[in-house]
Coordinates of C-alpha atoms (C1' of nucleotides) in Angstrom, one line a residue:
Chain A
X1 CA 64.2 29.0 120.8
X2 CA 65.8 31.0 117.9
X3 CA 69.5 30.3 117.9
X4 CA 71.8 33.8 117.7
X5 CA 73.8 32.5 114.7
X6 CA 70.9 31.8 112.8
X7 CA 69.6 35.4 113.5
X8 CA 72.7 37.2 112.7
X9 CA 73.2 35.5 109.9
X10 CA 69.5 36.2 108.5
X11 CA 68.2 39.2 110.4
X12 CA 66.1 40.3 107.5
X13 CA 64.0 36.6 107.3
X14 CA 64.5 36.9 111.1
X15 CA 62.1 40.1 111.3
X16 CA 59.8 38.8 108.4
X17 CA 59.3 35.7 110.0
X18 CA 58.6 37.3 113.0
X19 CA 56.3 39.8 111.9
X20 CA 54.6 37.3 110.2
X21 CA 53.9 35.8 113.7
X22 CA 52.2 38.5 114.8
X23 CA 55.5 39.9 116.9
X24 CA 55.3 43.9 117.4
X25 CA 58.6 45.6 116.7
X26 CA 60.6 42.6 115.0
X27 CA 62.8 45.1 113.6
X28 CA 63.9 46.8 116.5
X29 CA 63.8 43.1 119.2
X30 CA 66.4 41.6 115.9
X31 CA 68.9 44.6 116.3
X32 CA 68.4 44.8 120.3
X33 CA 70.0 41.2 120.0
X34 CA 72.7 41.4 117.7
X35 CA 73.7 44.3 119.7
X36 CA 73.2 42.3 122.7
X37 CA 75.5 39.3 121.7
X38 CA 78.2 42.0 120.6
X39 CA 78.5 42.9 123.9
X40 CA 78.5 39.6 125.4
X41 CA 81.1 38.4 123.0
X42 CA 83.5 41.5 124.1
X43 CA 82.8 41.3 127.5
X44 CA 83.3 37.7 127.3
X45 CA 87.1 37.8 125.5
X46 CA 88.0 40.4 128.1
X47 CA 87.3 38.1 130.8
X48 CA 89.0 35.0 129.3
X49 CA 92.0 37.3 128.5
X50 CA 92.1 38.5 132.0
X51 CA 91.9 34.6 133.0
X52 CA 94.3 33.4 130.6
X53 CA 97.1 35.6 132.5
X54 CA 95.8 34.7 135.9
X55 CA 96.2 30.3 134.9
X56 CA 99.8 31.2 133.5
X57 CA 100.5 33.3 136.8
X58 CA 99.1 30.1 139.0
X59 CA 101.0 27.5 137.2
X60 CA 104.1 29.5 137.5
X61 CA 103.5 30.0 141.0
X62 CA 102.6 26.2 141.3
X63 CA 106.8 25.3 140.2
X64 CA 108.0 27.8 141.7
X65 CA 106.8 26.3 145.0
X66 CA 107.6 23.0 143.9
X67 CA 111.0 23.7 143.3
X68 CA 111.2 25.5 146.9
X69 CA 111.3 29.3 145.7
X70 CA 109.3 30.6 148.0
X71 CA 109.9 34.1 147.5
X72 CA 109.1 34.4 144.1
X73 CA 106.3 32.5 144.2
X74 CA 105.4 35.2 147.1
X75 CA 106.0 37.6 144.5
X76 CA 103.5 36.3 141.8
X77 CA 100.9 36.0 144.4
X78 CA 100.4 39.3 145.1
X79 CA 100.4 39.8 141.2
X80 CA 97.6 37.5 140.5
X81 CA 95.6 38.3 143.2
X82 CA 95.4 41.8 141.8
X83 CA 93.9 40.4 138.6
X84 CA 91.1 38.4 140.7
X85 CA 88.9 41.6 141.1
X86 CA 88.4 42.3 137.2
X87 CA 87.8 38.7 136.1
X88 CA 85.4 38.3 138.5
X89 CA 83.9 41.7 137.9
X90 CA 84.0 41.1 133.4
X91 CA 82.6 37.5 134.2
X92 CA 79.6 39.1 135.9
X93 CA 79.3 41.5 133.4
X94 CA 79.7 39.0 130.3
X95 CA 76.7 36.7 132.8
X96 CA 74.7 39.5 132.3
X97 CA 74.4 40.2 129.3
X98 CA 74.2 36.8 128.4
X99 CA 70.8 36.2 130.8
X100 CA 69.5 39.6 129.4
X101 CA 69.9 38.8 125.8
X102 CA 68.3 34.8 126.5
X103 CA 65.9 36.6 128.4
X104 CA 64.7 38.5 125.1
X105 CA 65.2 35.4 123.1
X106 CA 63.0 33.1 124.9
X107 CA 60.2 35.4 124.3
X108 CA 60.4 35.0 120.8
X109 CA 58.2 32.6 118.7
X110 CA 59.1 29.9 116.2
X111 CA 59.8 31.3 112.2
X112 CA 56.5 30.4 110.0
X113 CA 57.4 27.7 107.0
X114 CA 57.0 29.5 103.7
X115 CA 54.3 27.9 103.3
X116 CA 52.5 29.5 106.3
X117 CA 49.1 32.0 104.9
X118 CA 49.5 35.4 106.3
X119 CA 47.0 35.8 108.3
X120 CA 45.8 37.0 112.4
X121 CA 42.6 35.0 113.0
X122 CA 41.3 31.7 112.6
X123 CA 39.1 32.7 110.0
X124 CA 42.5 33.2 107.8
X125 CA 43.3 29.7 108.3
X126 CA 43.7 28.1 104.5
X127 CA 41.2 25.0 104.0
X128 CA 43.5 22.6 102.2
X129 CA 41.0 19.7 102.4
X130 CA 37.6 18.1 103.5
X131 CA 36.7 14.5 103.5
X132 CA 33.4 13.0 103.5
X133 CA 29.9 14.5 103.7
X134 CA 27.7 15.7 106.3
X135 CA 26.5 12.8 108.3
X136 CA 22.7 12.6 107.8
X137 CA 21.0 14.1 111.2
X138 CA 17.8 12.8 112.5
X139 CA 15.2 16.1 112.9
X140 CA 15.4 15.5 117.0
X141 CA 19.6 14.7 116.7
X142 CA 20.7 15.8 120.7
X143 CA 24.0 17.4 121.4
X144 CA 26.1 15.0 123.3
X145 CA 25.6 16.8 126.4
X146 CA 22.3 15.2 126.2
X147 CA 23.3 12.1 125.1
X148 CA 25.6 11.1 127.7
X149 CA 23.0 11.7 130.2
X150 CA 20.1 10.1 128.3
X151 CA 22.8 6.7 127.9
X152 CA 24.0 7.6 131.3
X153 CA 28.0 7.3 129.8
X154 CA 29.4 10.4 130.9
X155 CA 28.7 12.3 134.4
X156 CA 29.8 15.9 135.0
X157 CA 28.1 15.8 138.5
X158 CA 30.2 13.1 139.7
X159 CA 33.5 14.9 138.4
X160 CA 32.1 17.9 139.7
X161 CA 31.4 16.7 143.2
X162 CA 34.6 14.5 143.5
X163 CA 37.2 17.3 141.8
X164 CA 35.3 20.1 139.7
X165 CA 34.3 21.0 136.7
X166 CA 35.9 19.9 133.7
X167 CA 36.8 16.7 135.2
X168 CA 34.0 14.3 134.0
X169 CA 33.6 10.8 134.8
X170 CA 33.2 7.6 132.6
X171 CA 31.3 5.2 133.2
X172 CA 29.7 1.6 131.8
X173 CA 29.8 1.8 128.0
X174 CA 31.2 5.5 128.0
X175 CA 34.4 4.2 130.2
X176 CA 34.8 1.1 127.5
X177 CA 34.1 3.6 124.7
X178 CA 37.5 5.7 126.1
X179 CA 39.2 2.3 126.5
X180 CA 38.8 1.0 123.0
X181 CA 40.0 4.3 121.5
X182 CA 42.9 4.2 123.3
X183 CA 43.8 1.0 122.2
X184 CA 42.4 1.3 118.8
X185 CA 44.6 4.5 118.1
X186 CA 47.6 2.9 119.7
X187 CA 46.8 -0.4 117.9
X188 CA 47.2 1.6 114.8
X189 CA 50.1 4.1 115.4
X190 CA 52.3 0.9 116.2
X191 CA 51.3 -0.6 113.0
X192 CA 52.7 2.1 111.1
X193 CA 56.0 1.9 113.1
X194 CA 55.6 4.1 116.0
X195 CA 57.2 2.7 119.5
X196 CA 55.1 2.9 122.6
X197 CA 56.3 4.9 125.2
X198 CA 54.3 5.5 128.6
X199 CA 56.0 8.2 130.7
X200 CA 55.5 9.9 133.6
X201 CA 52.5 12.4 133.7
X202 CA 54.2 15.1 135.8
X203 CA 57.5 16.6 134.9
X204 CA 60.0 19.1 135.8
X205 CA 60.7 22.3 135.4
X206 CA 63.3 21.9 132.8
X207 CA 61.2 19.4 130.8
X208 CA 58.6 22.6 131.1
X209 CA 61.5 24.6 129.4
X210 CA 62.6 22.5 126.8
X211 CA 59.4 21.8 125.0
X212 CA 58.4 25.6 125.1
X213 CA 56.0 25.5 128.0
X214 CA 58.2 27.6 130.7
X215 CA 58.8 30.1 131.1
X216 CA 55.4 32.1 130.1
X217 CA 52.7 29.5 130.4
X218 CA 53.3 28.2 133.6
X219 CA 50.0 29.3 134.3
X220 CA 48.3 26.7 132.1
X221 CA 49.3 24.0 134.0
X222 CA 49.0 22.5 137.5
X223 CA 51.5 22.3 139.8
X224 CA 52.4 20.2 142.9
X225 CA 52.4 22.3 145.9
X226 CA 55.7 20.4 147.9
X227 CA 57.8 19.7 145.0
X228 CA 57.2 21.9 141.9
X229 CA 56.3 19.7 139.5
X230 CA 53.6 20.6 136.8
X231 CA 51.4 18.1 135.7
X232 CA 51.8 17.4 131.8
X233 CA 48.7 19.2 129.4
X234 CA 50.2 16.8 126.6
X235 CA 52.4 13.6 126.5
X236 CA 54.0 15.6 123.9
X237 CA 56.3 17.2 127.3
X238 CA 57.5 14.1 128.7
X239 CA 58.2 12.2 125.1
X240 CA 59.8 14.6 123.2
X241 CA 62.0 15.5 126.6
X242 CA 63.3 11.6 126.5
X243 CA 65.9 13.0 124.3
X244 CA 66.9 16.3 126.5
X245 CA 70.4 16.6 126.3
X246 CA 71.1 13.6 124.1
X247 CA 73.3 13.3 120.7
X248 CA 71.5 10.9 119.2
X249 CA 73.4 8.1 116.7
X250 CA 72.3 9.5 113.1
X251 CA 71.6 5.6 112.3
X252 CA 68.6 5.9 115.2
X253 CA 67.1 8.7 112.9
X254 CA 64.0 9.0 112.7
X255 CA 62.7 8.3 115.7
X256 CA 59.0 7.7 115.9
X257 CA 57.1 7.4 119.5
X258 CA 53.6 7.3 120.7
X259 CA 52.1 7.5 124.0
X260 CA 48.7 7.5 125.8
X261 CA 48.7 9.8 128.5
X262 CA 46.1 11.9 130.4
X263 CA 46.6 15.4 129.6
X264 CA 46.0 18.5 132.6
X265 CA 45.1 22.3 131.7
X266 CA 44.0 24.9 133.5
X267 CA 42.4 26.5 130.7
X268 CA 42.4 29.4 132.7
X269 CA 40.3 32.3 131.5
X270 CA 39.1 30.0 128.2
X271 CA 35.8 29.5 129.3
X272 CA 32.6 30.7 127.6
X273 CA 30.3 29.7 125.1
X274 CA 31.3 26.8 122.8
X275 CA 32.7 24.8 126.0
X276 CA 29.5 23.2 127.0
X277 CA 29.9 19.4 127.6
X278 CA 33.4 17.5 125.9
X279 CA 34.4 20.2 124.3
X280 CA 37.0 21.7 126.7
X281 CA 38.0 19.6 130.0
X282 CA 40.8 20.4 132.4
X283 CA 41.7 16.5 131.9
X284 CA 41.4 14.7 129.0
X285 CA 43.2 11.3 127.3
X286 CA 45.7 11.5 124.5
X287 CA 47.7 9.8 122.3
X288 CA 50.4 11.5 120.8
X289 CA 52.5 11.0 118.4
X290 CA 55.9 12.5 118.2
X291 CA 59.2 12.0 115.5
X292 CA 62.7 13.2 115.5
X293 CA 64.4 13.7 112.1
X294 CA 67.1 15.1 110.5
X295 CA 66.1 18.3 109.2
X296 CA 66.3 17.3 105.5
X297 CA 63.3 14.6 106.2
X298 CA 61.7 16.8 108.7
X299 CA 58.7 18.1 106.2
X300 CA 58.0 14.6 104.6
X301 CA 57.8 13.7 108.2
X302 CA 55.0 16.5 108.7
X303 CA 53.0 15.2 106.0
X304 CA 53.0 11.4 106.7
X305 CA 52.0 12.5 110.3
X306 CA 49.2 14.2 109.1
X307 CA 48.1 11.7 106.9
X308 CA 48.4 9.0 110.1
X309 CA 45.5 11.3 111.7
X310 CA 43.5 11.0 108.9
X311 CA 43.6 8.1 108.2
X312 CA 42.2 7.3 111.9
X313 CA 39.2 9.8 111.0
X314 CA 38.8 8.0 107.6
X315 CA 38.3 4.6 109.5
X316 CA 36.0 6.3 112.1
X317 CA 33.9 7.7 109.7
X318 CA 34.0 11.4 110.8
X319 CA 33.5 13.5 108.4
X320 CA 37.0 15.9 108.7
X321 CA 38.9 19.2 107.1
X322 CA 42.8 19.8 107.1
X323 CA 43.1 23.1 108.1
X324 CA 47.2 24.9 107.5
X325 CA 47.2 27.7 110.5
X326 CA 48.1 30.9 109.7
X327 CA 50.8 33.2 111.3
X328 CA 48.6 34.6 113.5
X329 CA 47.2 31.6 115.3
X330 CA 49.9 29.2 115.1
X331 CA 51.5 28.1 118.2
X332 CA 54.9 30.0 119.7
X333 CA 57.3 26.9 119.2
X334 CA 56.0 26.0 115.9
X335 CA 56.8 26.3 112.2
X336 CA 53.9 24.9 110.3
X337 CA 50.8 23.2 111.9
X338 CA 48.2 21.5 110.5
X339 CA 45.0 21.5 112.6
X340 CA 42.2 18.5 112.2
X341 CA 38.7 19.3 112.6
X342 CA 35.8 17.1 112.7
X343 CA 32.3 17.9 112.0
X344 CA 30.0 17.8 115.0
X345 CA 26.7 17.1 113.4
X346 CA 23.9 18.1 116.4
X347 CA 26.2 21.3 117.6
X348 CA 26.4 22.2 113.6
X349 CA 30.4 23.3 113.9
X350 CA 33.7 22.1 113.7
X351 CA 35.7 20.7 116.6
X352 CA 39.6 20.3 116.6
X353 CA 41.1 17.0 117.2
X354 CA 44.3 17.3 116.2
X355 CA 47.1 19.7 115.4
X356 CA 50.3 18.3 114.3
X357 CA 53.0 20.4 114.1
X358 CA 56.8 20.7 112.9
X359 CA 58.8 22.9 115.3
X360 CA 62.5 22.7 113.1
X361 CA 65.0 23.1 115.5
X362 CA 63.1 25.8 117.5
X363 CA 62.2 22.7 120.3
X364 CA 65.8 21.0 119.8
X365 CA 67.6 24.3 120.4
X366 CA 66.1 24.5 124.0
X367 CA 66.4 20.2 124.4
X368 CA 70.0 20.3 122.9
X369 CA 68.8 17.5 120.9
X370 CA 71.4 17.1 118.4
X371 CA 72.5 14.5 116.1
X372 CA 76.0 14.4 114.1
X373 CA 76.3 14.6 110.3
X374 CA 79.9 14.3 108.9
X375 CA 81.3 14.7 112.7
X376 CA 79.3 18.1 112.8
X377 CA 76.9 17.8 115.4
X378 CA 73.5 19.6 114.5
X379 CA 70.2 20.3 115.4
X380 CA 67.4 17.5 115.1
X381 CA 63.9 18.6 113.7
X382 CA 61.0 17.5 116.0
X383 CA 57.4 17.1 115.5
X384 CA 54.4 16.1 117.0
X385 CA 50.9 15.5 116.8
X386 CA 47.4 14.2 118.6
X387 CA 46.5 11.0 117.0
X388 CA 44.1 11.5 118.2
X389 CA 42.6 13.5 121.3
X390 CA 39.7 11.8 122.9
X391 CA 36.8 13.7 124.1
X392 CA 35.9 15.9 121.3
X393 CA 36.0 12.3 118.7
X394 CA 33.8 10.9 121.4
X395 CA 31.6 14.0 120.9
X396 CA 31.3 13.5 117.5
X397 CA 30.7 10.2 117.5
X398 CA 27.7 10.2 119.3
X399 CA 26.3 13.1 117.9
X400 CA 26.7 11.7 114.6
X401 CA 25.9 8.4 114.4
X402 CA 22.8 8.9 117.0
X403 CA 19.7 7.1 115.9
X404 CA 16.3 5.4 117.1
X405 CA 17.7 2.3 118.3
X406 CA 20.6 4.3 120.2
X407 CA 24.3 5.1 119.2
X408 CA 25.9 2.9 116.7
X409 CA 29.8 2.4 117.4
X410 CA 31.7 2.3 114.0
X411 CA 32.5 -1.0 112.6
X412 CA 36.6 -1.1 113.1
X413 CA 35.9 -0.1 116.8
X414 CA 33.2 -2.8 117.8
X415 CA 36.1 -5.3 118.2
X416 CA 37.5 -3.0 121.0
X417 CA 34.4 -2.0 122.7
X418 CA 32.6 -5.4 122.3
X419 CA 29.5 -4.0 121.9
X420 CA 28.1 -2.3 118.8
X421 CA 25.3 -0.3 120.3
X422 CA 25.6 2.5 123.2
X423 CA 21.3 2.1 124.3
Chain B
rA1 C1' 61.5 9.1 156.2
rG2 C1' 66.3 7.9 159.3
rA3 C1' 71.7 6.3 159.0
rG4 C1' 75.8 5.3 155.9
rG5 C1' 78.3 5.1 151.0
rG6 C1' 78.6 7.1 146.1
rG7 C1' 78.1 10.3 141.2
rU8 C1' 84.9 11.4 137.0
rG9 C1' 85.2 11.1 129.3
rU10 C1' 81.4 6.4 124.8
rC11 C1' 82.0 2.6 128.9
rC12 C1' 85.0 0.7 133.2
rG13 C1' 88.2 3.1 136.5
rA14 C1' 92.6 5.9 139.2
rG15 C1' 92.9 10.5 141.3
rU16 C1' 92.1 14.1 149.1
rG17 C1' 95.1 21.5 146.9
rG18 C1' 100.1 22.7 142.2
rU19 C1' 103.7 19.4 135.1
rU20 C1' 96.2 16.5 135.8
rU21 C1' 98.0 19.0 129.8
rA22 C1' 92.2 13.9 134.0
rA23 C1' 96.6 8.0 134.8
rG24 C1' 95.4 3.1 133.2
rG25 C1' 92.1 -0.2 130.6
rA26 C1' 88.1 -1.2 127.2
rG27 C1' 85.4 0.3 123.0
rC28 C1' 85.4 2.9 118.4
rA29 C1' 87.9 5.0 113.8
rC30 C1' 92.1 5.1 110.6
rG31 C1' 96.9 3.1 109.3
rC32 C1' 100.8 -0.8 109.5
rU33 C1' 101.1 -6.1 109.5
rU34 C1' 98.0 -10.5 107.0
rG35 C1' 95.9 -14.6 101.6
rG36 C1' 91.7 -13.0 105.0
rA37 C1' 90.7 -12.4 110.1
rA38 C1' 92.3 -12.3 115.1
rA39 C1' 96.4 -10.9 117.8
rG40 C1' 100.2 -7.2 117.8
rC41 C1' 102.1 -2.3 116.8
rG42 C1' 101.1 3.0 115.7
rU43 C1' 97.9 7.3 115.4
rG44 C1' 93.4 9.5 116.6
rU45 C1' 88.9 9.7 119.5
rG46 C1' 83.9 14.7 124.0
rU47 C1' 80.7 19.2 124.4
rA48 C1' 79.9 24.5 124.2
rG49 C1' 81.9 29.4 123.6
rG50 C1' 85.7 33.1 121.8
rU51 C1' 89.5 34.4 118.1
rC52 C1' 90.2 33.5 112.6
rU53 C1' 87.8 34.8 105.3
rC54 C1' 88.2 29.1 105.7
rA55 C1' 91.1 25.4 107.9
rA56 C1' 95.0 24.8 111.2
rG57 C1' 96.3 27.0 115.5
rC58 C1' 95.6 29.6 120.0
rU59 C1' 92.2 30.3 124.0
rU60 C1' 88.0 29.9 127.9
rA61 C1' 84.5 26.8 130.4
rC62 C1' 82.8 21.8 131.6
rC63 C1' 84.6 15.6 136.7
rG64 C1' 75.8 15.3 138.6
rA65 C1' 73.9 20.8 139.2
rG66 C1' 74.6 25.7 141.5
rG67 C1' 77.4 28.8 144.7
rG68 C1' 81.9 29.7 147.9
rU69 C1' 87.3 29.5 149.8
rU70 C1' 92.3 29.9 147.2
rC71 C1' 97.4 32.8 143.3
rG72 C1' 95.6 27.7 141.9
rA73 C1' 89.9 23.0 143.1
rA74 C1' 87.8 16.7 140.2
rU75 C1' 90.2 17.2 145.2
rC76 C1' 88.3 21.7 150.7
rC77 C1' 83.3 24.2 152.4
rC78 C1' 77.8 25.2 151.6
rU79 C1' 73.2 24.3 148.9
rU80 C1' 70.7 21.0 145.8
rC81 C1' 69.4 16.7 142.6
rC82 C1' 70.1 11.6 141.6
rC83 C1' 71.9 6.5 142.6
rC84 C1' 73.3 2.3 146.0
rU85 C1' 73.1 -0.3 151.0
rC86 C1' 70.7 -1.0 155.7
rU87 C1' 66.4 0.3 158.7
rA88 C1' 61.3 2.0 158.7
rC89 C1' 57.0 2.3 155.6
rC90 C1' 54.2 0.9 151.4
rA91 C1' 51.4 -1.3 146.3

RNA sequence: AGAGGGGUGUCCGAGUGGUUUAAGGAGCACGCUUGGAAAGCGUGUGUAGGUCUCAAGCUUACCGAGGGUUCGAAUCCCUUCCCCUCUACCA
């Protein structure tokens, strides 16, 4: 969430940032606010002033009684009370204005980095690198749709039949594939100084709020029936929310965490062409990776994240592009996001596996996640990122590195799986 | 799930309607003292908003959260969340 300060004081990158995001009427929703928080702010000093006379009033009456003057104290009461009607009726007002101006505020997205390309579309997204080459396809090379049945890895039926679609189950080899990714991307986070956290996978409705998933896309994610709680579409929710309310010690700074979770969405209304098989569940396994910096570090941050994901690719072989979103299909919370694609060689296209993201203060705002510089207490930056998301790697994988004598598991994963073949 | 007891500042902890302007202690910071340290002494020590060119000052709110009663609420009432003990159940 945009912070009112920031957008009085810079109404004019405000509504250019804004309308770089795609938001109609920037111009007008900037001046709405301001005009807004004027009339909180004087609605707010009339009801303090109005209180301010009414504390005197009670601590008068309050000696008054204790030094046995009862009839003055009489006298002030029916003073004060008169007073009680207007504060209550300016605190109201001041109330709101307050919930109709944070009610406009929440709507609006995160500011694009300078950096940002202007742009509506995915198709405007800048390319800012590819690795590696096309892996070599055999003439016959099977989507892995195919594959997992062939192998027997992967069963959409079972899911289907047990829970529905989108909800596949792994089995033999394909369960130890998931297994050793899990641990192999965790294995390799830690190394580089990340801390393992595993939390819970459903959360509340304030955790919702605070990451930028309530209000507005509650209908992305499932929810208990009895108690309200919606279960987590990234670990990113629960992880980042560990710090909700907390002024954290400038010497803790940065933090770095990682977590494997499962990851729920409802994916309502996504379905279509291009979704056959891995390549869109409504559970899947993730790990995530998520920092917390001041905001001075925040952008070096960004880039050694996204370098952590590539890195992973590198080692698995995939042949990968760095894609910097444009304003148009960035995320709401975010600032700058770098998506990771890898190239599926039997479906000929490029899947996403990753998108790490810096959200500034926009997330911290909503947490309260502050830290203190010279006894000033400020907004942390916080940033995440999929390092890496499971299905659509395991997609890859086996499309790519198909061959006659089955699917050959990359070197720096056979000590995971045990096994070097999927046949 | 049932019965009972709790939730107060960075921490411990007092506080059952009115100088609470949240006692007292610990911690932390700074100063004095010291050859240095400890002890001792002194001072300071939250968050958010408003006012103000800035600072200081003044002011409002915050005792788990939300609402209510009252001239006045940490204190009384209602709702709700969480913790502890016992019982039941369970992995």
């Amino acid at each position: 969430m945009l912070t009112i300060p920031f957008i009085r004081a810079n109404s004019e990158i405000t509504i250019q940032g804004l309308t770089k995001k795609h938001v109609a009427n920037a111009s007008e929703i900037v001046h709405q606010l301001i005009a807004m928080d004027d009339q909180r702010k004087s609605l707010l000093q009339q009801a303090e002033s109005a209180l301010e006379i009414s504390n005197a009033a009670a601590k008068e009456i309050g000696s008054l009684m204790q030094s046995g003057q009862k009839e003055l104290a009489e006298g002030k009461r029916a003073e004060t009370a008169a007073l009680k009607g207007t504060i209550k009726e300016k605190e109201e007002a001041a109330k709101a204005a307050e919930k109709q101006m944070f009610d406009l505020l929440v709507t609006l997205p995160n500011l694009p980095h300078s950096s940002v390309p202007e742009g509506k579309t995915a198709e405007e997204n800048e390319i800012v690198l590819t690795w590696g080459s096309l892996p070599s396809m055999q003439a016959d090379a099977q989507p892995h749709w195919d594959l997992i049945k062939k192998y027997d890895i992967i069963d959409f039926d079972l899911g289907n039949k047990i829970t529905g679609a989108g909800f596949p189950v792994y089995k033999g080899k394909g369960a130890r594939l998931q297994r050793a990714l899990i641990n192999f991307f965790l294995d390799e986070a830690i190394k580089v100084g990340y801390y393992e956290i595993q939390p819970p996978i459903l959360i509340n409705e304030d955790s919702g709020f605070g990451t930028g998933q309530l209000p507005d896309k509650e209908g992305q994610m499932y929810v208990t029936k009895e108690e309200g709680l919606f279960l987590i579409p990234t670990a990113e929710v629960p992880i980042t929310n560990l710090y909700r309310d907390v002024i954290v010690n400038e010497k803790e700074l940065p933090i770095k965490n990682v977590g494997h979770t499962p990851c729920f969405r409802r994916e309502a209304g996504s379905w279509g062409a291009h979704v056959r098989g891995l390549n869109r569940l409504h559970q899947f396994d993730k790990i995530e990776i998520v920092q917390i910096h001041k905001p001075e570090t925040s952008y070096q941050a960004l880039e050694e994240m996204s370098l952590h994901v590539q890195a992973l690719l590198q080692k698995l072989n995939l042949h990968y592009r760095v894609l910097r979103l444009c304003g148009g299909d960035m995320g709401f919370a975010s600032a700058l996001t770098y998506d990771m694609e890898v190239w599926s060689g039997a479906q000929n296209r490029w899947l996403e596996v990753s998108s790490v993201s810096n959200f500034e203060t926009f997330q911290a705002n909503r947490l309260k996640l502050r830290t203190k510089v010279e006894g000033k207490s400020i907004l942390c930056h916080t940033l995440n990122g999929s390092a890496l998301a499971l299905p659509r790697i395991v997609a890859a994988l086996l499309e790519n590195n198909q061959g006659p004598d089955g699917i050959k598991i990359p070197e720096i994963l056979v000590p995971y799986t045990g096994f070097t073949h999927i046949n």
